[in-house]
XYZ file of C-alpha atoms in Angstrom:
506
model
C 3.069 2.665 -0.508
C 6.349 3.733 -2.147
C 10.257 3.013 -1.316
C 13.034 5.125 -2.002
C 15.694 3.137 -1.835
C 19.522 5.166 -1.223
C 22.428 3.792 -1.924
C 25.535 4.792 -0.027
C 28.474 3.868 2.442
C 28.913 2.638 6.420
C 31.973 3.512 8.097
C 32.710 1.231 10.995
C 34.627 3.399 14.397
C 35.887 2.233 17.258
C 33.116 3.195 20.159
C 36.008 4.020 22.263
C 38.336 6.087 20.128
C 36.387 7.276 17.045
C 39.207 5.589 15.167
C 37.908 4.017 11.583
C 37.968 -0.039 11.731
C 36.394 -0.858 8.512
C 34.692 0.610 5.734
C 31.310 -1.330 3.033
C 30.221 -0.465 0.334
C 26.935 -1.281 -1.378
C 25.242 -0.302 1.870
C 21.186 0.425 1.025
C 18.598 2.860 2.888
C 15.076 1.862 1.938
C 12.318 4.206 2.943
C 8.676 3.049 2.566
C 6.145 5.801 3.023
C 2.485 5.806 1.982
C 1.458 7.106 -1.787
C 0.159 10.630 -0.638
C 3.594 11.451 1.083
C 6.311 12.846 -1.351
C 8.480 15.228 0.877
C 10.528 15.372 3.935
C 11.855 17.880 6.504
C 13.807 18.407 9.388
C 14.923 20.782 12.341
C 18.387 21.693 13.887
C 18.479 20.023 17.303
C 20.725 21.854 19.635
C 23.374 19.333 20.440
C 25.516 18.571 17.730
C 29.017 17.053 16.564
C 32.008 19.961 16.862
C 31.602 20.351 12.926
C 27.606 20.408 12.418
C 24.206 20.266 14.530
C 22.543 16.524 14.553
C 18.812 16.774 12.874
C 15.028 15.808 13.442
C 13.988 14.205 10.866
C 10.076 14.692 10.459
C 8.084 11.819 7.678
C 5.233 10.805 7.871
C 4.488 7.014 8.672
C 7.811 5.709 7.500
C 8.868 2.697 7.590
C 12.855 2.302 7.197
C 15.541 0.039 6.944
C 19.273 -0.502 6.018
C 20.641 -3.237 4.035
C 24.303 -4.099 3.657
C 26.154 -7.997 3.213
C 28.528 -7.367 6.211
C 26.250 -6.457 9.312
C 22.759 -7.338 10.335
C 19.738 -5.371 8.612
C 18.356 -2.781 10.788
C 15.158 -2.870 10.631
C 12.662 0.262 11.908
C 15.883 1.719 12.385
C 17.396 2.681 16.132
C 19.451 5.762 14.953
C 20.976 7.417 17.220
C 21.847 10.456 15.285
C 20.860 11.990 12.213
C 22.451 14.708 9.953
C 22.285 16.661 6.286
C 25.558 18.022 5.973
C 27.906 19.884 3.194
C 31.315 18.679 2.655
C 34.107 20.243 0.418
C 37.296 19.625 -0.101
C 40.094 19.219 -2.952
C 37.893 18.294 -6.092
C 35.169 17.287 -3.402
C 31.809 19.513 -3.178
C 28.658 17.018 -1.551
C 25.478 17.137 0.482
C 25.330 14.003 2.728
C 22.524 12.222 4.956
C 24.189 10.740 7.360
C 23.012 8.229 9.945
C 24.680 7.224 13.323
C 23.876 3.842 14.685
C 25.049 2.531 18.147
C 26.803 -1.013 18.765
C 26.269 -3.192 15.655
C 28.097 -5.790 14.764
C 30.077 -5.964 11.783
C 31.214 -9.106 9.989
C 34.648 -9.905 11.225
C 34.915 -6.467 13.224
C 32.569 -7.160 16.695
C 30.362 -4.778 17.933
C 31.024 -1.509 16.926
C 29.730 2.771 16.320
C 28.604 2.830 12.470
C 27.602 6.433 10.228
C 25.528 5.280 7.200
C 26.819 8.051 4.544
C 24.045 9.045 1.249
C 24.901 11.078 -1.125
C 22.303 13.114 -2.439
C 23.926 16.062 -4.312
C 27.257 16.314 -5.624
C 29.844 13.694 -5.672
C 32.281 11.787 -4.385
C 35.976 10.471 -5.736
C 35.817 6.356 -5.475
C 36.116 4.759 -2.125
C 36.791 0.939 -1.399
C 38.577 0.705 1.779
C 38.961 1.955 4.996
C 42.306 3.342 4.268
C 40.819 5.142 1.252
C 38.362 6.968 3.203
C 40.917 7.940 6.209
C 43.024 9.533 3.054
C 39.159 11.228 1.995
C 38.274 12.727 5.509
C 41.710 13.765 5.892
C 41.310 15.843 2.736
C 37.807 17.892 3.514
C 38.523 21.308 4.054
C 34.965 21.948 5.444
C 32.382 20.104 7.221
C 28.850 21.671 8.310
C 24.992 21.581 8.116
C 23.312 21.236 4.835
C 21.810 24.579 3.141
C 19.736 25.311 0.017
C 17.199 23.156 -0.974
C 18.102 20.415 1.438
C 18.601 23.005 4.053
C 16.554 22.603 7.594
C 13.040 23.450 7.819
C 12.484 23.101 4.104
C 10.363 20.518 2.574
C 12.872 18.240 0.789
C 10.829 16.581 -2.344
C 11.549 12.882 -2.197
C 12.450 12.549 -5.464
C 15.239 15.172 -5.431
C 16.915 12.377 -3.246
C 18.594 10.664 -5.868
C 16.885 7.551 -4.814
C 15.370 4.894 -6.812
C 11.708 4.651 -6.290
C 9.323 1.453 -7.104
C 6.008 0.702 -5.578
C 6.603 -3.057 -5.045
C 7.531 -2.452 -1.349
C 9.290 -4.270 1.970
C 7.242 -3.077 4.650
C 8.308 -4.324 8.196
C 5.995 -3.590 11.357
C 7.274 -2.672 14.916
C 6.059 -4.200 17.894
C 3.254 -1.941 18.433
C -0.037 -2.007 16.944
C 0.842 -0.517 13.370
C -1.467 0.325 10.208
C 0.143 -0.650 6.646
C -1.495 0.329 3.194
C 0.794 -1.189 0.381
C -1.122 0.724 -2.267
C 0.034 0.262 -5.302
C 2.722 -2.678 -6.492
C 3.212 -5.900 -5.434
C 3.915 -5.764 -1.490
C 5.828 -7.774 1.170
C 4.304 -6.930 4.603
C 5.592 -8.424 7.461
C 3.279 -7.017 10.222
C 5.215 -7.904 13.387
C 3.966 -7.998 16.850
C 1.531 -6.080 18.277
C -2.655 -5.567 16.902
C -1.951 -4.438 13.196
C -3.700 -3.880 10.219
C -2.860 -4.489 6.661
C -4.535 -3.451 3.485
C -2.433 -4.581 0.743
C -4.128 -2.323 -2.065
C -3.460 -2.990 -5.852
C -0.789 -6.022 -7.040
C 0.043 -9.394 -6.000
C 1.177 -8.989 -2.238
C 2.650 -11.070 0.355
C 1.299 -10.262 3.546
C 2.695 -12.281 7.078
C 0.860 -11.210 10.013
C 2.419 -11.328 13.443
C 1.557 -12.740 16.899
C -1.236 -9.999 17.978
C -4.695 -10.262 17.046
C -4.506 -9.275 13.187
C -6.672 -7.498 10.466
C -5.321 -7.955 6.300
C -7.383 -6.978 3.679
C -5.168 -8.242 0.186
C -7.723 -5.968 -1.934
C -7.218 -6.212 -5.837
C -4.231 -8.774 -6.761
C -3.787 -12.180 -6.530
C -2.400 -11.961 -3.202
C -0.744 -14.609 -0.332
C -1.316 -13.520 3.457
C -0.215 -15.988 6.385
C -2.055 -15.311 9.764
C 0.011 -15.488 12.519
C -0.257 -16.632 16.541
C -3.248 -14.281 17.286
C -7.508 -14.549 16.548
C -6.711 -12.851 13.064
C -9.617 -11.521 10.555
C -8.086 -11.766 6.768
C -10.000 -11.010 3.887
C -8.284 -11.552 0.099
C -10.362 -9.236 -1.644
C -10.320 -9.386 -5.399
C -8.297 -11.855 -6.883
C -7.018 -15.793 -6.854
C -5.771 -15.681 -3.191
C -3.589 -17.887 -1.001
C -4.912 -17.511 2.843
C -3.402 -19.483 5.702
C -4.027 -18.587 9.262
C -2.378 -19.463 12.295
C -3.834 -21.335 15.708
C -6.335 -18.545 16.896
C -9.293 -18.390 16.686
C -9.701 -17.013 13.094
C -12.108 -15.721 10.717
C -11.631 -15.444 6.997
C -13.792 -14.054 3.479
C -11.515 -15.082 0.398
C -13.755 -12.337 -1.685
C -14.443 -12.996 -5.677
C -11.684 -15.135 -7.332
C -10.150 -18.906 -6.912
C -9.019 -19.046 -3.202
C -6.841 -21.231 -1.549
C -7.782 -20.867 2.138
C -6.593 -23.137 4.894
C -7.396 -22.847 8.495
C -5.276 -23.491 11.570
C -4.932 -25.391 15.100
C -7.834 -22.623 16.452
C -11.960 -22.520 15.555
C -11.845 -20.565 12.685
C -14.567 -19.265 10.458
C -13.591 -19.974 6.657
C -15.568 -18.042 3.499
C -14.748 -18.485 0.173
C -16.578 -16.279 -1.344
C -17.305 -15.628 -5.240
C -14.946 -18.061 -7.372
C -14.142 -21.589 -7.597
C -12.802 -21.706 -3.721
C -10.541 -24.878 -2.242
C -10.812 -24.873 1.942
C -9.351 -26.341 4.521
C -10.365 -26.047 7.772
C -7.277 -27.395 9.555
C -6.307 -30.345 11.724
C -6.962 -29.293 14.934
C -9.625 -30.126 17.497
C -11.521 -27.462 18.115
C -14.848 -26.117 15.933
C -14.516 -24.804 12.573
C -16.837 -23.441 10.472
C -16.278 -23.583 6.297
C -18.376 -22.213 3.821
C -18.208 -22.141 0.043
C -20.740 -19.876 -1.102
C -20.386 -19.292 -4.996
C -18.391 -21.373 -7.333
C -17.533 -25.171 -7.655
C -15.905 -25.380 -4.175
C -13.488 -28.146 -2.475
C -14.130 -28.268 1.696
C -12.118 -30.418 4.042
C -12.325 -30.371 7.405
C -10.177 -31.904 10.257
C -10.445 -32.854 13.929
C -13.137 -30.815 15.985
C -17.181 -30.926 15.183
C -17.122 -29.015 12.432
C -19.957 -27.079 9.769
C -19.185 -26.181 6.315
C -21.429 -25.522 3.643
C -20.967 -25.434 -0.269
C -23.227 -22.769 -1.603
C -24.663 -22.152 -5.136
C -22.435 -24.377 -7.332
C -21.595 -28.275 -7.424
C -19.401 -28.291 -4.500
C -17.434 -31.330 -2.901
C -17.041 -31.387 0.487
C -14.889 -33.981 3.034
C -15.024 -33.822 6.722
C -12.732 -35.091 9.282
C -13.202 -36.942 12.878
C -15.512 -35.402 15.015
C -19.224 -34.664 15.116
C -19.937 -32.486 11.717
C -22.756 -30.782 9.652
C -22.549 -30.622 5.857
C -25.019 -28.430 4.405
C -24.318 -29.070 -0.125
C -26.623 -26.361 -0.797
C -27.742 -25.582 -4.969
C -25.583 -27.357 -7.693
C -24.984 -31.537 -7.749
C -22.709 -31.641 -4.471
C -20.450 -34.683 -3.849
C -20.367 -34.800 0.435
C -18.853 -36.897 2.949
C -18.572 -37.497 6.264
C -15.844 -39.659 7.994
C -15.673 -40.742 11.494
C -18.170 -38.815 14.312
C -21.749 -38.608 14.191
C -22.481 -36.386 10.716
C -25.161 -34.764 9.655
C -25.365 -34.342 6.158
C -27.466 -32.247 4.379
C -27.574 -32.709 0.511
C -30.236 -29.813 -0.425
C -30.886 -28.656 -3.638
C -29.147 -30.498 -6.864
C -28.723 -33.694 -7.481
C -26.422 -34.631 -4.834
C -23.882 -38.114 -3.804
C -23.607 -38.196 -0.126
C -21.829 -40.597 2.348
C -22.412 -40.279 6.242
C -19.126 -42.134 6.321
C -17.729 -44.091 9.882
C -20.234 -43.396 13.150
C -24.234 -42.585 13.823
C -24.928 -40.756 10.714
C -28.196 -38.286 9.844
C -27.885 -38.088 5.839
C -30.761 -35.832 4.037
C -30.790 -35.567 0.211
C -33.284 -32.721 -0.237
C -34.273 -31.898 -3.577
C -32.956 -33.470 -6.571
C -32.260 -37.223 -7.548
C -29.447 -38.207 -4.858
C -27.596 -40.818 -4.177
C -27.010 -41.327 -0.034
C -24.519 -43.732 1.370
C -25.255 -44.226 5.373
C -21.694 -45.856 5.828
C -20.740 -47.155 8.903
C -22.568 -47.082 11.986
C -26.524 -46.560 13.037
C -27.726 -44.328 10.181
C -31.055 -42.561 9.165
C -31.001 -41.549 5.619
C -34.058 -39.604 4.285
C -34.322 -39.405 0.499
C -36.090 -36.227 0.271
C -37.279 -34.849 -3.198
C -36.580 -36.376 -6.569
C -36.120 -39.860 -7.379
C -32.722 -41.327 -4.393
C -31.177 -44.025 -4.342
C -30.705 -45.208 -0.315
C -27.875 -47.001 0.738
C -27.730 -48.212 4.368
C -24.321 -50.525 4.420
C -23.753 -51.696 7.593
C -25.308 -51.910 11.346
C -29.091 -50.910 11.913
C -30.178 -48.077 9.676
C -33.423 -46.440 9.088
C -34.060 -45.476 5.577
C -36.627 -43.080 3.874
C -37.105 -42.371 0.294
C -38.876 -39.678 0.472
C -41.329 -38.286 -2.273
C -40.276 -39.452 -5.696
C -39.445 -43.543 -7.378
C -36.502 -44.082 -5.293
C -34.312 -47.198 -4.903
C -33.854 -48.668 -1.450
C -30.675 -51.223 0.411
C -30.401 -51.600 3.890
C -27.097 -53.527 3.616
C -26.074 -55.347 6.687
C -28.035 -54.965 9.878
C -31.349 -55.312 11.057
C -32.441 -51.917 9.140
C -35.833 -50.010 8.698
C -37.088 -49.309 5.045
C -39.397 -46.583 4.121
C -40.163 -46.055 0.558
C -42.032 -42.950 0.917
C -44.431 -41.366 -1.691
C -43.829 -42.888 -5.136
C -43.035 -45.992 -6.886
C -40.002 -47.560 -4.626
C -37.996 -50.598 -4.629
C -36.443 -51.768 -1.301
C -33.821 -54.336 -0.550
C -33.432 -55.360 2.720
C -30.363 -56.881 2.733
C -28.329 -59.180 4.979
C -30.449 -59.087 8.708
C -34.461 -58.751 10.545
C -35.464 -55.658 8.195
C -38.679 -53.858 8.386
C -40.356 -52.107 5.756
C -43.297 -49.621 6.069
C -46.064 -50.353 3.574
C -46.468 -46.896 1.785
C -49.059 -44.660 0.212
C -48.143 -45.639 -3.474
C -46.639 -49.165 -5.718
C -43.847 -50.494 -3.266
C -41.609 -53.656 -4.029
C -39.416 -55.850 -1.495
C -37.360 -57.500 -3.332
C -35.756 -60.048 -0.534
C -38.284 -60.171 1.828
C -37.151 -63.035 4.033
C -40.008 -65.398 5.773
C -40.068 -65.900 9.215
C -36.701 -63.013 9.526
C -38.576 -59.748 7.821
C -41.601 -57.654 8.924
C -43.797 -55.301 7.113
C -45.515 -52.162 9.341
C -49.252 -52.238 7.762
C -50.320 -49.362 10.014
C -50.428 -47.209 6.946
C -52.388 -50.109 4.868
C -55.800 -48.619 4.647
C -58.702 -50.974 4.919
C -56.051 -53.917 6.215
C -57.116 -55.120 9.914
C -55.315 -58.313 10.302
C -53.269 -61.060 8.572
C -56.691 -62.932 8.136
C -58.369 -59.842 6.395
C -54.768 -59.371 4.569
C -54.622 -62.908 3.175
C -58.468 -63.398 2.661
C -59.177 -60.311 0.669
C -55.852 -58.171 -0.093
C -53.121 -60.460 -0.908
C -52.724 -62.392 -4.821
C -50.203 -63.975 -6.443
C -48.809 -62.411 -9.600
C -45.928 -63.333 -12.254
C -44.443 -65.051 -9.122
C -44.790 -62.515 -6.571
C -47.048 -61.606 -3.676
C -49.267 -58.645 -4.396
C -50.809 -56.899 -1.421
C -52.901 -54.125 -2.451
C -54.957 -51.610 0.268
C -58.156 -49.878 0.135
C -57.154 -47.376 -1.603
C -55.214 -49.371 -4.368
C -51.590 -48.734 -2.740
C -49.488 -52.186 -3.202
C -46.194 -53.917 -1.958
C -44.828 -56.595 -4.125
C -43.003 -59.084 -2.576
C -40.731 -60.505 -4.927
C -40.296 -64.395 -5.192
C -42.808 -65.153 -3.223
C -46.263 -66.760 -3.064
C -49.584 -66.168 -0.796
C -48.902 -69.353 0.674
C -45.404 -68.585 1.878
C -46.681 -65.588 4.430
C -46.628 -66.187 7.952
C -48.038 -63.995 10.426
C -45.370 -63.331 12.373
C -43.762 -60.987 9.501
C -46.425 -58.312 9.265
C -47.383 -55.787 12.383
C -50.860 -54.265 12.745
């Protein structure tokens, strides 16, 4: 859009007697109309003052206000009158736009009848106080409507106004449901109340949405938009944006660029988009969803069972309370879980993972990972590539996976599944059990008479007496235990002798 901005005079009267109180200068009319409008008219209404007929002004989508340091700011202005007029007089010879506002208050003068005076041809002798302009409208020798070019019915060209014009607009919404295009420039839009939309257009715009349910596109420009009270859709658009929505339930698509986009009290729905993104979903409880999709993203969620996902790049994502599900995606993701029961999904890329506080599910996927259960009853599953699997504390259940992956159960009585591959599995503190594999497995605290070993999956093992008799050696100080089809566990630092039957299940 583009403002005109006027500059002119107020002239405060008495609503009783017409009489003139006080009299600012400095007093500002900024009009803010879309790109494609450039001229105004206006009609003769048939009631009028005893000098001149009032007007009807006729622009399209405009979006007005006054400014002045000694009264309020009107904003989507509540005229009460409006008038083009010539005035001459002794050295005097003007055309003046005149507005007539009802009851504002003036600074030091109460509530009061104001006409907001514009020059637009002509001029004026100097005027700084009331007295000044009594002396002035006692010296006009004629007073009446406007004619030539800014004569009625014409189309008046905006820039034959005298106005100054700049494309980095104000734009203030009504109440209603209203539809704002900044266009070019960088843009203020304050939306208001009511269902509005907002396309900022080109330049770095600041756009506040109101308490209705909201749509604001920023388009190209590094641009800052604040959702407001209502279930708000924002998009940024081109550009390093700065999104932050309110406590509905919200959905937002940063677009290409390095967004900042935070989430509020409501269950909002959080893209990044294209660029190196930074997300937060917001504090409250309910369910958000946050997703990174290109770029080397940062996610944080809050309260609420929440989902965010990472996307293409090496992404790190941090969830809050509450049940959640990480996805990492491609790229080396660093995810974590806090309190609630997570699921964690590493995927593609060589990923570090905690499940963090509560019953976590932690997947690597492809890639060498590293997979922290945390606290609580975890299962961690290795995946692809060569893991590491870290249990830490209370009874976990731990897969490698395909791949030579590295195995500790931490505290707990915790299950240990190498997988496919050559693993090594520490049991740690507590009863462990460990699943003889397919491949070359080693324990390397297997504790007598406190561990087990599942040999369902030991081909051509029936029993401990067929195990110890024709499967079982001793090597460099260890126990070997080799199947039919040459898979082996190692038990480190022990001998034959040592096993008891008790530790191994058939």
């Amino acid at each position: 859009m583009t403002t005109y901005t006027l500059n002119g005079v107020a002239v405060h009267r008495s609503t009783n007697s017409n009489a003139v109180l006080g009299f600012t200068q400095n007093i500002q009319l900024q009009v803010v109309v879309p790109d494609n409008v450039s001229s105004l008219s206006y009609s003769l209404l048939p009631f009028s003052d005893d000098e001149f007929r009032f007007a009807d002004i006729s622009i399209d989508d405009i979006n007005a206000r006054l400014i002045g340091s000694s009264f309020n700011t009107l904003e989507n202005l509540d005229v009460e009158e409006e008038f083009f007029i010539d005035v001459s007089g002794s050295g005097v010879s003007a055309t003046v736009l005149g507005l007539f506002v009802e009851n504002t208050r003036i600074n030091g003068l109460g509530r009061n009848d104001t006409d907001f005076l514009f020059v637009l041809d002509g001029s004026v002798p100097p005027i700084s106080t009331a007295a000044q302009w009594i002396d002035f409208e006692n010296s006009l020798t004629s007073i009446g409507n406007a004619t030539g070019v800014f004569g009625p019915g014409r189309a008046i060209p905006l820039t034959s106004l005298g106005a100054t014009v700049t494309e980095h607009d104000l734009i203030q919404g009504t109440t209603g449901d209203d539809d704002f295009n900044g266009g070019l420039g960088n843009d203020t839009v304050l939306s208001g109340n009511g269902n509005d939309s907002v396309n900022g257009g080109n330049g770095n715009d600041v756009i506040y949405l109101g308490a209705g349910n909201d749509f604001a596109f920023g388009a190209n420009g590094n641009d800052t938009i604040g959702g407001g009270g209502g279930n708000d859709t924002v998009y940024g658009g081109n550009g390093s944006d700065v999104i932050f929505v309110g406590n509905g339930v919200d959905f937002v698509g940063g677009g290409a660029g390095d967004d900042t986009i935070y989430g509020g009290g409501g269950g909002d729905t959080l893209y990044g988009g294209a660029g190196d993104d930074l997300i937060g979903a917001g504090g409250g409880d309910a369910a958000d969803q946050a997703w990174g999709s290109g770029g080397r993203d940062e996610i944080y969620t809050g309260g609420g069972n929440d989902t965010a996902g990472g996307g293409a790049d090496a992404d790190e994502i941090w969830t809050g309370t509450g049940d959640d599900v990480i996805y990492g995606g491609g790229g080396n993701d660093l995810l974590g879980g806090a309190a609630g029961a997570d699921s964690v999904y590493g995927a593609a890329g060589n990923d570090t993972v905690y499940g963090g506080g509560g019953d976590d599910y932690v997947a690597g996927g492809t890639g060498n990972d590293a997979l922290f259960g945390g606290a609580g009853n975890d299962t961690v599953l290795g995946g692809d590539g060569n893991d590491a699997v870290y249990g830490f504390t209370e009874n976990d259940d731990l897969s490698g996976g395909s791949g030579n992956d590295t195995l500790f159960g931490g505290t707990g009585n915790d299950t240990l599944d190498g997988g496919t591959g050559i693993n090594r599995m520490t049991g740690g503190a507590g009863a462990d059990v460990f699943v003889f594999a397919a491949t070359a497995d080693t324990i390397t605290d297997f504790a007598v008479n406190v561990d087990e070993v599942l040999m369902s999956t030991a081909a051509g093992i029936t029993d401990f007496t067929d195990m110890i008799a024709n499967h079982a050696s001793n090597s460099g100080g260890n126990v070997v235990i080799t199947s039919a089809t040459n898979a082996t566990l190692t038990l480190e630092g022990l001998a034959v002798g040592d096993l008891v039957e008790d530790d191994f299940i058939f």
